[in-house]
Amino acid sequence: MKYIFVTGGVISSLGKGLTAASLGTLLEHRGLKVTLAKFDPYLNVDPGTMSPFQHGEVYVTDDGAETDLDLGHYERFTHATLGRLNNLTSGRVYANIIEKERRGDYLGKTVQVIPHVTNEIKDRIRKIGRKSDADVLIIEIGGTTGDIEGLPFLEAIREFAQEAGPKNALFIHVTLVPYIRVAGEIKTKPTQQSVAKLREIGIQPQLLICRSEKPLTIDVRQKIASFCNVPLECVIEELDVAHSIYEVPLALQDERVDTIVCRYLHLKTRRADMRDWKRMLRRLIQPRRQCRIAVVGKYINLQDAYKSLYEAIKHAGAANDSAVDIVRVDAENIERDGAAKYLRNVAGVLVPGGFGDRGIEGKILAAKYAREHKVPYFGICLGMQTAVIEFARHVCKLKDANSAEFNSKTAHPVICLIDDQQRVVNKGGTMRLGAKLCQLVPGTHARRLYGAPVISERHRHRYEFNNSYREQLTRAGLKIAGLYTEKNLVEMIELPGHPYFVACQFHPEFKSRPHTAHPLFRGFIEAALRR
Ligand code: GLN
C-alpha cells in the first residue's frame, strides 16, 4: 500500500478535504483502488457530540460511526466505503491509551506522547491498511500546522513515512497564497512559514497545493519552489472553482498532480480518463430547467451544517436536468410570520434532521402548509417526525400530539423512545446509528423510486414513530411506506392523493452521489418540477 498524507497550513477552511477527495477521484480514474481517512486532533472521542454550529454536519457511515463531514466528500468523490476506522480523533487515541493503562497493558512503563500516543496513531494507519484492499491510502490531518494539539499526529506520520520509505509515502501540504489587494501582490510568506513549521518537525512536503484567488505567476511559483525546497512542477495552483466543487479534480489534473504523485510513489498506471466525470459536471452546471425549493431548518445560516443534504439536492437537480434554487428558511421565522410568507413561491418543501425543540412548531406549520396546498414535501428524520405530529394534530385531531423529545408529558406522544433507548445515559455514540434494512410497501412512491423491495439506509436518531398510534393514523389516511421488520419500526410514511408527501426516519442524503442521485431526492425534485 502507498500512503499520502495531506496537511494544511496558514488557515483552516482551505478545502483540504475536497483536495484529498479530488486526488482520490483522479487516482481512481487511473485504475487504482483508493481509500481515505481523516485524523482530527481535537479531544472529542468522535464528532457525534458536537453541535453543527461548532463543527458542521456529522456524517454517518454504514457501520454507524459518527464522523467528520470530510468523510462525506471522500465517499461522494470516490467509490470508497468508509467506516469507523477511517476517522480518528485525539480523544479516541487517548481513550484507548487510558483504557490500556488502567488494564495494566503497559507493564509498569511511563505512558508518554512519544512513543505511546504516536504508536497508537501509527497502529491505526496500519489497521486501515490491513482492513482495506486499496492500493493507496490518503490520510488528511485536520487542523493547521502549528496547532499544539496536532503535533503528535505530525510526529506519527513522519515516523510512519520514514519507516515506509520514500517510494511508499508522500506528503502534500495545502496552503494559502493570499492576494493583497492594496499592494496588488500575491504573497508567499505565509506558505514559506508554514512549510518551515513542518520542516521543524522533520516533514518535507513533496507537493504544495496553493489555494489562491489569483493565478500564480511563474515568479511566484519559483519563489515558493526555492524557499520551500520543492521542484517547480510541485508548486500546484488551486484556484477557487467557478461553479461546482466537482471541478476540483479537473483543475488538479490540469496541474498534473496525479502524474506527479504516481511518479513519486512508483505507481505505474494508465492516464486518467475523465470523460464520464466531465459529462456529470456538465449536467450539474448547465441544466436546462430550474426549480426553487425551501429547506426549513435551524442551522440555516451555516454552510456546513447540512452539507450532504445540499449536495444531494444538487445531484437530484442534475438527474432531472434542473438547477435547484435552495431557499433557506429559518423555522423560527415561520413560527413568527406563518408558513405562506415563506413557502408561497416554492415548488417543494424539505425539512431535514435536527435535535432539540427550537423551531419545531415552525417545521410542523411547514408540513401542514405542504400537505394542505399539495406542495411536494420531503421530510428527513426530524422532518418525518414533525410531519407525523402535524398529521396527528390536524387530521386526527389529537391536539396535544408531540414527540416525547419536546414534551415528555404530552397526552399523545406519537413520536417516542423505544425500550432500547429508555435506559441510555451517555450521549456519545448511543443513538440508533448506521445502516439498517427497510422493507418497502408496494404501491408507494418509495417502492417505485427505489425500484427494489428492500433497501439499506443510514440512521442517526433516538426517537421513533410510536406504534400505539399506527392504527389510528393509518385509518385517517397516513400510509406506512417502509418498515424495519426486525423491530417493527416505521421507517417511511407517505400521504396518498398528494403529489409527493414522502418522509423517512433515515438519512438518505448520506448515500447520494454526483453520478447517481438518491431516488427519494430525485423523486422530490421531479415532483417539484411538475408543479
Ligand atoms: N431529534 C430526533 C431524534 O433523535 C431526530 C434526529 C435527526 O433528525 N437526526 O430522534
Coordinates of C-alpha atoms and ligand atoms in Angstrom, one line a residue:
M1 CA 0.0 0.0 0.0
K2 CA 1.1 3.6 -0.7
Y3 CA 0.4 6.4 1.7
I4 CA -0.4 10.0 1.0
F5 CA -0.6 12.4 3.9
V6 CA -2.4 15.7 3.4
T7 CA -1.7 18.5 5.9
G8 CA -2.9 22.1 5.9
G9 CA -1.2 25.4 6.5
V10 CA -1.8 29.1 7.3
I11 CA -5.6 28.9 7.9
S12 CA -8.4 26.4 8.2
S13 CA -11.2 26.2 5.6
L14 CA -8.8 25.8 2.7
G15 CA -10.7 22.9 1.3
K16 CA -8.2 20.3 2.4
G17 CA -10.9 17.7 2.4
L18 CA -12.0 18.5 -1.1
T19 CA -8.4 18.4 -2.3
A20 CA -7.8 15.0 -0.7
A21 CA -11.1 13.7 -2.1
S22 CA -10.3 15.1 -5.6
L23 CA -6.9 13.4 -5.6
G24 CA -8.8 10.2 -4.7
T25 CA -11.0 10.8 -7.8
L26 CA -8.0 11.2 -10.1
L27 CA -6.2 8.1 -8.8
E28 CA -9.4 6.0 -9.2
H29 CA -9.6 7.2 -12.8
R30 CA -6.1 5.9 -13.2
G31 CA -7.4 2.5 -12.3
L32 CA -6.1 2.5 -8.7
K33 CA -8.2 1.4 -5.7
V34 CA -8.3 4.2 -3.1
T35 CA -9.3 4.6 0.5
L36 CA -9.3 7.7 2.6
A37 CA -9.1 8.7 6.3
K38 CA -9.3 11.8 8.4
F39 CA -7.3 12.3 11.6
D40 CA -8.6 15.1 13.8
P41 CA -6.6 16.5 16.6
Y42 CA -9.5 17.6 18.9
L43 CA -10.3 15.8 22.1
N44 CA -13.9 14.7 21.4
V45 CA -13.9 11.0 21.0
D46 CA -15.9 11.5 17.9
P47 CA -17.7 14.5 16.3
G48 CA -21.1 13.0 17.3
T49 CA -21.3 15.1 20.5
M50 CA -20.5 18.3 18.7
S51 CA -23.2 20.8 17.6
P52 CA -23.5 21.6 13.9
F53 CA -22.9 25.2 15.0
Q54 CA -19.4 24.1 16.1
H55 CA -18.4 21.6 13.6
G56 CA -20.8 21.3 10.7
E57 CA -22.6 18.2 9.8
V58 CA -22.0 14.9 11.5
Y59 CA -21.5 12.4 8.7
V60 CA -22.7 8.8 9.4
T61 CA -21.1 5.8 7.8
D62 CA -22.7 2.4 7.0
D63 CA -21.2 0.9 10.1
G64 CA -22.8 3.5 12.3
A65 CA -19.8 5.8 13.1
E66 CA -20.5 9.5 13.6
T67 CA -17.7 11.1 11.7
D68 CA -16.2 14.3 10.3
L69 CA -18.0 15.8 7.3
D70 CA -14.9 15.4 5.1
L71 CA -15.7 11.6 5.0
G72 CA -18.8 12.7 3.1
H73 CA -16.6 14.4 0.5
Y74 CA -14.5 11.2 0.3
E75 CA -17.5 9.0 -0.3
R76 CA -19.0 11.3 -2.9
F77 CA -15.8 11.8 -4.8
T78 CA -14.7 8.1 -4.8
H79 CA -16.1 4.6 -4.6
A80 CA -14.5 4.0 -1.2
T81 CA -16.9 2.8 1.5
L82 CA -15.7 4.2 4.8
G83 CA -16.3 3.3 8.4
R84 CA -15.4 3.6 12.0
L85 CA -11.7 3.2 11.3
N86 CA -11.5 6.0 8.8
N87 CA -11.9 8.8 11.3
L88 CA -9.5 9.1 14.3
T89 CA -9.5 11.9 16.9
S90 CA -7.1 12.6 19.7
G91 CA -10.0 11.9 22.0
R92 CA -10.2 8.3 20.7
V93 CA -6.4 7.9 20.8
Y94 CA -6.3 9.0 24.5
A95 CA -9.4 7.0 25.4
N96 CA -7.7 3.8 24.0
I97 CA -4.5 4.5 25.8
I98 CA -6.1 5.3 29.1
E99 CA -8.1 2.1 28.9
K100 CA -4.9 0.1 28.2
E101 CA -3.1 1.9 31.1
R102 CA -5.9 1.0 33.5
R103 CA -5.8 -2.6 32.4
G104 CA -2.1 -2.7 33.1
D105 CA -1.1 -3.3 29.5
Y106 CA 1.9 -1.0 29.6
L107 CA 3.6 -3.3 32.3
G108 CA 4.7 -0.5 34.6
K109 CA 6.1 1.8 31.9
T110 CA 5.6 5.6 32.0
V111 CA 3.0 6.3 29.3
Q112 CA 4.0 9.2 27.1
V113 CA 3.1 11.1 24.0
I114 CA 6.1 9.6 22.3
P115 CA 6.0 6.7 21.8
H116 CA 2.6 5.7 23.1
V117 CA 0.4 8.3 21.5
T118 CA 2.3 8.2 18.3
N119 CA 2.3 4.4 18.2
E120 CA -1.5 4.3 18.7
I121 CA -1.8 6.6 15.7
K122 CA 0.6 4.5 13.6
D123 CA -1.3 1.4 14.6
R124 CA -4.5 2.9 13.2
I125 CA -2.8 3.7 9.9
R126 CA -1.7 0.0 9.7
K127 CA -5.1 -1.2 10.7
I128 CA -6.8 0.8 7.9
G129 CA -4.3 -0.7 5.5
R130 CA -5.0 -4.3 6.7
K131 CA -8.8 -3.9 6.5
S132 CA -8.7 -2.5 3.0
D133 CA -7.6 -3.9 -0.3
A134 CA -6.9 -0.4 -1.7
D135 CA -3.6 0.5 -3.4
V136 CA -3.5 3.9 -2.0
L137 CA -4.5 5.3 1.4
I138 CA -4.9 9.1 1.6
I139 CA -4.9 10.5 5.1
E140 CA -5.9 14.1 5.8
I141 CA -4.7 15.6 9.1
G142 CA -7.2 18.1 10.5
G143 CA -6.3 21.5 11.8
T144 CA -3.4 23.7 10.7
T145 CA 0.3 23.2 11.1
G146 CA 1.5 24.9 14.2
D147 CA -1.5 23.9 16.3
I148 CA -0.3 22.4 19.6
E149 CA -2.8 19.5 19.6
G150 CA -1.8 18.5 16.1
L151 CA 1.9 17.8 16.9
P152 CA 1.5 14.1 17.9
F153 CA -0.2 13.4 14.6
L154 CA 2.5 15.1 12.6
E155 CA 5.2 13.2 14.5
A156 CA 3.4 9.9 14.0
I157 CA 3.0 10.4 10.2
R158 CA 6.7 11.5 10.0
E159 CA 7.8 8.3 11.7
F160 CA 5.4 6.2 9.6
A161 CA 6.6 7.7 6.4
Q162 CA 10.2 7.2 7.4
E163 CA 9.5 3.5 8.2
A164 CA 7.5 3.0 5.0
G165 CA 10.3 4.5 2.8
P166 CA 10.2 7.3 0.2
K167 CA 8.6 5.2 -2.6
N168 CA 5.7 4.4 -0.4
A169 CA 4.8 7.6 1.4
L170 CA 4.2 11.2 0.3
F171 CA 3.4 14.5 1.9
I172 CA 1.1 17.0 0.4
H173 CA 0.7 20.4 2.0
V174 CA -2.3 22.5 1.2
T175 CA -1.5 26.2 1.9
L176 CA -2.8 29.7 1.3
V177 CA -1.2 32.1 -1.1
P178 CA -3.1 35.3 -0.4
Y179 CA -3.6 38.2 -2.7
I180 CA -3.2 41.6 -1.1
R181 CA -5.4 43.9 -2.9
V182 CA -3.9 47.3 -1.8
A183 CA -0.5 46.1 -2.8
G184 CA -1.8 44.3 -5.9
E185 CA 0.5 41.4 -5.0
I186 CA 0.4 37.7 -4.3
K187 CA 2.2 36.9 -1.1
T188 CA 4.3 33.7 -0.5
K189 CA 5.5 34.4 3.1
P190 CA 2.6 32.5 4.9
T191 CA 3.4 29.5 2.8
Q192 CA 7.1 29.7 3.4
Q193 CA 6.5 29.9 7.2
S194 CA 4.0 27.1 7.3
V195 CA 6.4 24.8 5.4
A196 CA 9.2 25.9 7.7
K197 CA 7.0 24.8 10.6
L198 CA 6.6 21.4 9.0
R199 CA 10.3 21.0 8.4
E200 CA 10.9 21.9 12.0
I201 CA 9.2 18.6 12.9
G202 CA 11.0 16.8 10.1
I203 CA 8.4 16.7 7.4
Q204 CA 9.5 18.0 4.0
P205 CA 6.3 18.1 1.8
Q206 CA 6.8 16.9 -1.8
L207 CA 3.9 18.8 -3.2
L208 CA 2.5 22.2 -2.3
I209 CA -1.1 22.9 -3.2
C210 CA -1.5 26.6 -3.2
R211 CA -5.0 27.9 -2.7
S212 CA -5.2 31.3 -4.3
E213 CA -7.8 33.6 -5.7
K214 CA -5.3 34.8 -8.4
P215 CA -3.3 32.6 -10.8
L216 CA 0.2 32.1 -9.6
T217 CA 2.8 33.8 -11.8
I218 CA 5.9 31.9 -12.8
D219 CA 7.9 34.2 -10.4
V220 CA 5.7 33.3 -7.5
R221 CA 5.9 29.6 -8.3
Q222 CA 9.7 29.9 -8.5
K223 CA 9.9 31.7 -5.2
I224 CA 7.8 29.1 -3.4
A225 CA 9.7 26.3 -5.0
S226 CA 13.0 27.7 -4.0
F227 CA 12.1 28.7 -0.4
C228 CA 10.1 25.6 0.3
N229 CA 12.6 23.2 -1.2
V230 CA 10.4 21.6 -3.9
P231 CA 10.8 21.2 -7.7
L232 CA 8.9 23.9 -9.6
E233 CA 6.4 21.5 -11.0
C234 CA 5.4 20.5 -7.5
V235 CA 4.1 24.0 -6.7
I236 CA 0.4 23.4 -7.6
E237 CA -2.1 26.1 -8.2
E238 CA -5.6 25.5 -6.9
L239 CA -7.9 28.5 -7.7
D240 CA -11.4 28.8 -6.3
V241 CA -13.6 26.9 -8.7
A242 CA -16.3 28.8 -10.6
H243 CA -19.4 26.6 -10.5
S244 CA -19.0 23.4 -8.6
I245 CA -16.8 21.6 -6.2
Y246 CA -16.8 18.7 -8.7
E247 CA -14.5 20.8 -10.9
V248 CA -11.6 20.5 -8.4
P249 CA -10.4 17.1 -9.7
L250 CA -10.2 18.5 -13.2
A251 CA -8.3 21.6 -12.0
L252 CA -5.8 19.4 -10.2
Q253 CA -5.4 17.2 -13.3
D254 CA -4.5 20.3 -15.3
E255 CA -1.7 20.9 -12.9
R256 CA -0.6 17.2 -13.3
V257 CA -1.0 16.4 -9.7
D258 CA -1.9 12.8 -10.3
T259 CA 1.0 12.3 -12.7
I260 CA 3.5 13.7 -10.2
V261 CA 2.0 11.7 -7.3
C262 CA 2.2 8.4 -9.2
R263 CA 5.8 9.1 -10.2
Y264 CA 6.8 9.8 -6.6
L265 CA 5.1 6.6 -5.4
H266 CA 6.3 4.5 -8.3
L267 CA 2.8 3.7 -9.4
K268 CA 2.6 2.5 -12.9
T269 CA -0.9 3.3 -14.2
R270 CA -2.8 4.5 -17.3
R271 CA -3.7 8.1 -17.6
A272 CA -6.9 9.3 -16.0
D273 CA -9.7 9.4 -18.5
M274 CA -12.1 12.0 -17.0
R275 CA -14.8 11.9 -19.7
D276 CA -17.5 10.5 -17.5
W277 CA -16.7 13.0 -14.8
K278 CA -16.9 15.9 -17.3
R279 CA -20.3 14.6 -18.5
M280 CA -21.6 14.5 -14.9
L281 CA -20.2 18.0 -14.4
R282 CA -21.9 19.4 -17.5
R283 CA -25.2 18.0 -16.2
L284 CA -24.6 19.7 -12.9
I285 CA -23.6 23.2 -14.2
Q286 CA -25.6 23.5 -17.4
P287 CA -29.1 22.3 -16.7
R288 CA -31.9 23.3 -18.9
R289 CA -34.6 23.6 -16.2
Q290 CA -34.9 25.4 -12.9
C291 CA -36.9 25.0 -9.7
R292 CA -37.0 26.5 -6.3
I293 CA -37.4 24.6 -3.1
A294 CA -37.3 25.6 0.6
V295 CA -35.2 23.9 3.2
V296 CA -36.9 24.6 6.5
G297 CA -34.3 24.2 9.3
K298 CA -32.5 25.5 12.3
Y299 CA -28.9 25.8 11.1
I300 CA -29.8 27.8 8.0
N301 CA -27.0 30.4 8.1
L302 CA -24.3 27.8 8.2
Q303 CA -22.8 26.5 5.0
D304 CA -21.6 23.2 6.6
A305 CA -24.5 22.1 8.8
Y306 CA -26.5 20.4 6.0
K307 CA -23.6 19.7 3.7
S308 CA -24.7 16.2 2.4
L309 CA -28.2 17.4 2.1
Y310 CA -27.3 20.4 -0.1
E311 CA -25.1 18.1 -2.2
A312 CA -27.9 15.5 -2.5
I313 CA -30.3 18.2 -3.8
K314 CA -27.7 19.3 -6.4
H315 CA -27.3 15.7 -7.6
A316 CA -31.1 15.3 -7.8
G317 CA -31.3 18.5 -9.8
A318 CA -28.7 17.3 -12.3
A319 CA -30.6 14.0 -12.6
N320 CA -33.7 16.0 -13.6
D321 CA -31.7 18.4 -15.8
S322 CA -32.6 21.2 -13.4
A323 CA -30.8 23.8 -11.4
V324 CA -32.2 23.9 -7.9
D325 CA -32.5 27.3 -6.2
I326 CA -32.5 26.5 -2.5
V327 CA -34.3 29.0 -0.3
R328 CA -33.1 28.5 3.3
V329 CA -35.9 29.2 5.7
D330 CA -35.4 29.5 9.4
A331 CA -38.2 27.5 11.1
E332 CA -38.5 30.1 13.8
N333 CA -39.4 32.7 11.2
I334 CA -42.4 30.5 10.1
E335 CA -43.5 30.4 13.8
R336 CA -43.5 34.2 13.8
D337 CA -44.9 35.0 10.4
G338 CA -46.8 31.9 9.3
A339 CA -45.8 29.5 6.5
A340 CA -47.4 31.1 3.5
K341 CA -45.0 34.1 3.6
Y342 CA -42.0 31.8 3.0
L343 CA -43.5 28.9 1.2
R344 CA -45.9 30.5 -1.3
N345 CA -43.3 30.7 -4.1
V346 CA -41.5 27.4 -3.7
A347 CA -42.1 24.2 -5.6
G348 CA -41.1 21.9 -2.8
V349 CA -40.5 21.9 1.0
L350 CA -37.8 19.9 2.6
V351 CA -37.5 19.5 6.4
P352 CA -34.1 18.0 7.3
G353 CA -32.9 16.3 10.5
G354 CA -32.3 18.1 13.8
F355 CA -32.3 17.9 17.6
G356 CA -33.9 20.0 20.3
D357 CA -37.2 21.9 20.3
R358 CA -36.2 25.2 18.8
G359 CA -38.1 25.8 15.6
I360 CA -40.2 22.7 15.9
E361 CA -43.6 24.4 15.7
G362 CA -42.4 26.2 12.5
K363 CA -41.5 22.8 11.0
I364 CA -44.9 21.5 11.9
L365 CA -46.5 24.5 10.2
A366 CA -44.4 23.9 7.1
A367 CA -45.6 20.3 6.9
K368 CA -49.2 21.5 7.3
Y369 CA -48.8 24.0 4.5
A370 CA -47.3 21.5 2.2
R371 CA -50.0 18.9 3.0
E372 CA -52.9 21.3 2.5
H373 CA -51.5 23.1 -0.5
K374 CA -50.3 19.9 -2.2
V375 CA -46.7 21.2 -2.4
P376 CA -44.2 18.4 -2.7
Y377 CA -42.8 17.6 0.8
F378 CA -39.7 15.7 1.7
G379 CA -39.1 15.1 5.4
I380 CA -35.9 13.6 6.7
C381 CA -35.6 12.1 10.2
L382 CA -36.9 15.0 12.4
G383 CA -38.7 16.1 9.2
M384 CA -40.6 12.8 9.3
Q385 CA -41.3 13.2 13.0
T386 CA -42.7 16.7 12.6
A387 CA -44.9 15.5 9.6
V388 CA -46.3 12.7 11.9
I389 CA -47.0 15.2 14.7
E390 CA -48.7 17.5 12.2
F391 CA -50.9 14.8 10.8
A392 CA -51.9 13.6 14.3
R393 CA -52.7 17.1 15.4
H394 CA -54.6 18.4 12.4
V395 CA -56.0 15.3 10.7
C396 CA -56.6 13.0 13.7
K397 CA -57.4 15.9 16.0
L398 CA -55.0 14.8 18.7
K399 CA -54.5 18.4 19.7
D400 CA -51.6 17.8 22.1
A401 CA -49.7 15.3 19.9
N402 CA -46.0 15.8 20.1
S403 CA -42.6 14.0 20.3
A404 CA -41.6 12.9 23.8
E405 CA -38.3 14.7 22.9
F406 CA -40.0 18.1 23.0
N407 CA -42.7 17.4 25.6
S408 CA -42.3 14.4 27.9
K409 CA -45.7 15.0 29.4
T410 CA -47.8 15.1 26.2
A411 CA -51.0 13.2 26.2
H412 CA -50.2 11.9 22.7
P413 CA -46.5 11.0 22.3
V414 CA -46.8 10.0 18.6
I415 CA -43.0 10.0 18.5
C416 CA -41.4 8.4 21.5
L417 CA -38.4 6.4 22.8
I418 CA -38.5 2.7 22.3
D419 CA -37.2 0.4 25.1
D420 CA -33.6 0.2 23.8
Q421 CA -33.3 3.9 24.2
Q422 CA -35.1 4.3 27.6
R423 CA -32.0 3.2 29.6
V424 CA -29.4 5.1 27.7
V425 CA -27.4 7.6 29.9
N426 CA -24.3 8.5 27.8
K427 CA -24.8 10.8 24.8
G428 CA -21.9 9.8 22.7
G429 CA -22.4 7.0 20.1
T430 CA -25.6 5.7 21.7
M431 CA -28.3 6.7 19.2
R432 CA -29.8 4.3 16.6
L433 CA -26.9 4.6 14.2
G434 CA -25.8 3.3 10.8
A435 CA -27.3 1.2 8.0
K436 CA -30.5 -0.8 8.6
L437 CA -32.7 -2.7 6.2
C438 CA -36.0 -1.2 5.3
Q439 CA -38.9 -3.2 3.6
L440 CA -40.8 -1.0 1.2
V441 CA -44.6 -1.3 0.7
P442 CA -45.8 -1.9 -2.9
G443 CA -47.7 0.9 -4.5
T444 CA -45.8 3.7 -2.7
H445 CA -43.6 6.5 -4.2
A446 CA -40.7 4.9 -2.3
R447 CA -41.2 1.4 -3.8
R448 CA -41.4 2.9 -7.3
L449 CA -38.4 5.2 -6.9
Y450 CA -36.1 2.7 -5.4
G451 CA -37.1 0.0 -7.8
A452 CA -36.4 -2.6 -5.1
P453 CA -38.4 -4.2 -2.3
V454 CA -35.7 -3.9 0.4
I455 CA -33.2 -1.1 0.8
S456 CA -30.5 -0.1 3.2
E457 CA -30.2 3.4 4.7
R458 CA -28.2 5.1 7.4
H459 CA -29.7 6.2 10.7
R460 CA -29.0 8.8 13.4
H461 CA -31.8 9.4 15.9
R462 CA -33.2 8.3 19.2
Y463 CA -36.9 8.7 18.8
E464 CA -39.3 6.6 16.7
F465 CA -42.8 6.6 15.3
N466 CA -45.0 5.3 18.2
N467 CA -46.7 2.1 17.1
S468 CA -49.6 2.6 19.6
Y469 CA -50.8 5.3 17.2
R470 CA -50.2 3.3 14.0
E471 CA -53.8 2.1 13.7
Q472 CA -55.4 5.5 14.3
L473 CA -53.1 7.4 12.0
T474 CA -53.3 5.0 9.1
R475 CA -57.1 4.8 9.4
A476 CA -57.1 8.6 8.9
G477 CA -55.1 8.2 5.7
L478 CA -51.4 8.1 6.6
K479 CA -49.6 5.5 4.6
I480 CA -46.8 3.5 6.1
A481 CA -44.4 3.1 3.2
G482 CA -41.3 1.4 4.8
L483 CA -40.7 -0.8 7.8
Y484 CA -37.7 -2.2 9.7
T485 CA -39.3 -5.5 10.1
E486 CA -36.9 -6.9 12.7
K487 CA -38.1 -4.5 15.3
N488 CA -41.4 -3.5 13.7
L489 CA -40.3 0.2 13.3
V490 CA -41.9 2.6 10.9
E491 CA -39.1 3.9 8.6
M492 CA -41.2 5.8 5.9
I493 CA -44.5 7.5 5.6
E494 CA -46.4 9.0 2.7
L495 CA -49.7 10.7 2.0
P496 CA -51.7 9.1 -0.8
G497 CA -53.5 11.6 -3.0
H498 CA -50.8 14.1 -2.6
P499 CA -48.3 14.7 -5.5
Y500 CA -45.3 13.9 -3.3
F501 CA -45.5 13.8 0.5
V502 CA -42.7 11.4 1.5
A503 CA -40.8 11.3 4.7
C504 CA -38.2 8.9 6.1
Q505 CA -36.7 8.2 9.5
F506 CA -33.3 7.6 8.0
H507 CA -30.8 9.9 6.3
P508 CA -30.8 9.3 2.5
E509 CA -28.6 12.4 1.9
F510 CA -25.5 10.3 3.0
K511 CA -25.8 8.0 0.1
S512 CA -26.4 10.4 -2.8
R513 CA -23.6 10.6 -5.3
P514 CA -23.0 13.1 -8.1
H515 CA -23.3 10.3 -10.7
T516 CA -26.2 8.6 -9.1
A517 CA -28.7 10.9 -7.4
H518 CA -30.6 9.4 -4.5
P519 CA -34.0 8.1 -5.6
L520 CA -36.0 9.9 -2.9
F521 CA -34.3 13.3 -3.7
R522 CA -34.7 12.6 -7.4
G523 CA -38.4 11.9 -7.0
F524 CA -38.8 15.0 -4.8
I525 CA -37.2 17.3 -7.4
E526 CA -39.2 15.6 -10.2
A527 CA -42.4 16.4 -8.3
A528 CA -41.3 20.0 -7.7
L529 CA -40.6 20.4 -11.4
R530 CA -44.0 19.1 -12.2
R531 CA -45.6 21.7 -10.0
Ligands
GLN1 N1 -34.1 14.5 17.3 C1 -34.7 13.4 16.6 C2 -34.3 12.1 17.3 O1 -33.4 12.0 18.0 C3 -34.4 13.4 15.2 C4 -32.9 13.2 14.9 C5 -32.5 13.6 13.5 O2 -33.2 14.3 12.8 N2 -31.3 13.2 13.1 O3 -35.0 11.1 17.0

